[in-house]
Amino acid sequence: MFTNFIKDLDAYAFRLGLPKWNAPFMIFLYPTIWAIGVYRFGNWIHRGFDVPIIKQILYIIYFVLKRITEILTSVEIAHKADIGEGLFLGHRNIVIGNSVIGNNASFHADVTIGGAGRGTDHGTPVIGDSVYFGAGAKVIGKLKVGNNVLIAANAVVVKNVPDNAVVGGVPAKVLNYNGSSDYIHFREK
């Protein structure tokens, strides 16, 4: 929990050109980091805490914190989502459902990631590493998005996307294979 959160903070610091030791100060500069911290706390309770009565008490604390951060930041992240390190939420109005998202994902305003479908087709997205979500992008349903993908502004992704693709449109189609490398910013290890 804490290791991923520190790397999330560092993603913000790196974008500002600040050294790694400045990462904790990002809490004061970016309200969206509050939602990430609360998500990491809820995810830690869900995945790694097994003492029943204490787990229930922690869930109550988590849900109160979650509602407060949703009101303050307009960001909703499901605690059952599995999100890698280096998460960057650039703006408000972001909804992330119970999906799997790799490392160094970059979200911008009005992005929705969630489940859809009927019967055996119902499910949630599985998203690779270093995926850039442009403003207004929607990724819905049981599908896979590869690594280094750029999802353009207002694109609606309802089918699988290969690695290094740039997709746009409604429904989203592959525009080229230039990927997201110029749009994703994180500190090299």
XYZ file of C-alpha atoms in Angstrom:
189
model
C 0.000 0.000 0.000
C 2.542 2.589 1.125
C 5.148 1.728 -1.514
C 2.659 2.217 -4.348
C 1.352 5.434 -2.778
C 4.889 6.867 -2.540
C 5.386 6.029 -6.231
C 2.028 7.697 -7.000
C 3.228 10.845 -5.209
C 6.528 10.697 -7.092
C 4.656 10.603 -10.426
C 3.216 14.014 -9.513
C 6.589 15.372 -8.314
C 8.355 14.184 -11.467
C 5.815 16.022 -13.660
C 6.771 19.238 -11.854
C 10.481 18.546 -12.275
C 10.970 18.089 -8.540
C 13.344 15.610 -6.898
C 11.937 12.465 -5.334
C 12.220 13.786 -1.762
C 9.531 16.372 -2.610
C 6.939 13.657 -3.286
C 5.152 13.937 0.117
C 4.431 17.625 -0.548
C 2.262 16.682 -3.541
C -0.571 15.972 -1.080
C -0.901 19.747 -0.649
C -0.659 20.602 -4.357
C -3.006 18.056 -5.948
C -6.363 17.217 -4.316
C -6.739 14.184 -6.595
C -3.900 12.522 -4.666
C -6.263 12.380 -1.679
C -8.529 10.038 -3.634
C -5.535 7.862 -4.542
C -4.486 7.661 -0.879
C -7.984 6.691 0.233
C -8.180 4.101 -2.576
C -4.819 2.601 -1.510
C -6.102 2.405 2.089
C -9.354 0.685 1.031
C -7.505 -1.683 -1.279
C -5.108 -2.603 1.548
C -8.073 -3.438 3.793
C -9.723 -5.488 1.023
C -6.632 -7.463 -0.020
C -4.327 -7.637 2.943
C -6.168 -7.428 6.233
C -7.628 -10.575 7.813
C -8.678 -9.737 11.387
C -12.509 -9.676 11.000
C -13.648 -7.173 13.648
C -10.775 -4.760 12.970
C -11.361 -5.130 9.226
C -14.991 -4.049 9.684
C -13.967 -1.025 11.744
C -11.364 -0.064 9.138
C -13.997 -0.425 6.363
C -16.262 2.035 8.187
C -13.382 4.533 8.419
C -12.533 3.911 4.762
C -16.089 4.478 3.507
C -16.380 7.750 5.441
C -13.058 8.933 4.006
C -14.091 7.769 0.533
C -17.317 9.797 0.596
C -15.499 12.896 1.834
C -12.863 12.646 -0.915
C -15.543 11.986 -3.552
C -17.289 15.195 -2.512
C -14.048 17.202 -2.439
C -12.350 15.795 -5.548
C -15.116 14.291 -7.744
C -12.953 11.175 -8.084
C -14.362 7.722 -7.376
C -12.067 4.689 -7.301
C -13.473 1.286 -6.308
C -11.487 -0.306 -3.494
C -11.594 -3.653 -5.323
C -9.791 -2.212 -8.365
C -6.263 -3.498 -8.862
C -4.129 -0.497 -9.847
C -0.341 -0.499 -10.225
C 2.146 2.090 -9.035
C 2.626 5.579 -10.452
C -1.086 6.407 -10.845
C -1.643 9.996 -12.021
C -5.058 11.685 -11.907
C -4.591 15.027 -13.604
C -8.089 16.395 -13.115
C -11.451 15.758 -11.489
C -14.566 13.797 -12.512
C -12.876 10.407 -12.805
C -14.628 7.095 -12.145
C -12.624 3.868 -11.911
C -14.638 0.701 -11.309
C -13.482 -2.788 -10.325
C -10.927 -3.065 -13.100
C -7.262 -4.024 -13.404
C -4.915 -1.187 -14.382
C -1.137 -1.500 -14.804
C 1.683 0.811 -13.725
C 2.040 4.499 -14.669
C -1.505 5.127 -15.870
C -2.355 8.775 -16.589
C -5.978 9.935 -16.306
C -7.426 13.291 -17.318
C -10.815 14.981 -16.815
C -14.093 13.068 -17.128
C -12.625 9.581 -17.646
C -14.763 6.531 -16.846
C -13.459 2.969 -16.552
C -16.089 0.366 -15.751
C -17.951 -2.832 -16.331
C -20.702 -3.539 -18.824
C -22.255 -6.346 -20.819
C -24.762 -9.146 -20.285
C -24.377 -12.725 -19.179
C -20.965 -14.180 -19.955
C -19.998 -10.945 -21.746
C -20.310 -8.935 -18.524
C -17.003 -7.854 -17.047
C -14.537 -5.086 -16.418
C -11.517 -3.849 -18.367
C -7.978 -5.139 -17.937
C -5.609 -2.305 -18.796
C -1.841 -2.560 -19.349
C 1.071 -0.391 -18.255
C 1.663 3.227 -19.329
C -1.812 3.924 -20.684
C -2.835 7.543 -21.248
C -6.542 8.419 -20.957
C -7.465 11.683 -22.681
C -10.222 13.925 -21.349
C -13.652 12.331 -21.602
C -12.356 8.872 -22.516
C -14.574 5.890 -21.654
C -13.376 2.284 -21.393
C -16.299 -0.020 -20.698
C -16.939 -3.721 -20.696
C -14.986 -6.946 -20.648
C -11.962 -6.040 -22.760
C -8.179 -5.723 -22.717
C -6.145 -2.615 -23.396
C -2.459 -3.271 -24.120
C 0.675 -1.542 -22.858
C 1.747 1.954 -24.000
C -1.685 2.811 -25.382
C -3.000 6.335 -25.875
C -6.784 6.685 -25.659
C -7.714 10.007 -27.257
C -10.106 12.570 -25.819
C -13.765 11.482 -25.852
C -12.939 8.029 -27.260
C -15.283 5.211 -26.272
C -13.371 1.935 -26.073
C -15.595 -1.164 -26.256
C -13.201 -3.644 -27.929
C -9.689 -4.929 -27.228
C -6.810 -2.546 -28.009
C -3.323 -3.857 -28.996
C -0.025 -2.666 -27.498
C 1.350 0.733 -28.635
C -1.921 1.779 -30.284
C -3.436 5.242 -30.424
C -7.221 4.945 -30.446
C -9.920 7.544 -30.943
C -13.523 7.964 -31.971
C -16.896 6.534 -31.026
C -16.514 3.605 -31.003
C -12.730 3.806 -30.716
C -10.626 2.636 -33.664
C -6.860 2.317 -33.984
C -5.509 5.522 -35.550
C -1.805 4.592 -35.513
C 0.819 2.723 -33.498
C 2.786 5.633 -32.028
C 1.770 4.672 -28.467
C 1.743 6.787 -25.322
C 5.477 7.257 -24.693
C 5.382 11.031 -25.266
C 2.395 11.444 -22.920
C 3.301 9.291 -19.912
C 5.737 10.838 -17.439
C 7.405 8.856 -14.674
C 10.815 8.644 -13.058
C 12.984 5.866 -14.508
C 14.160 3.359 -11.938
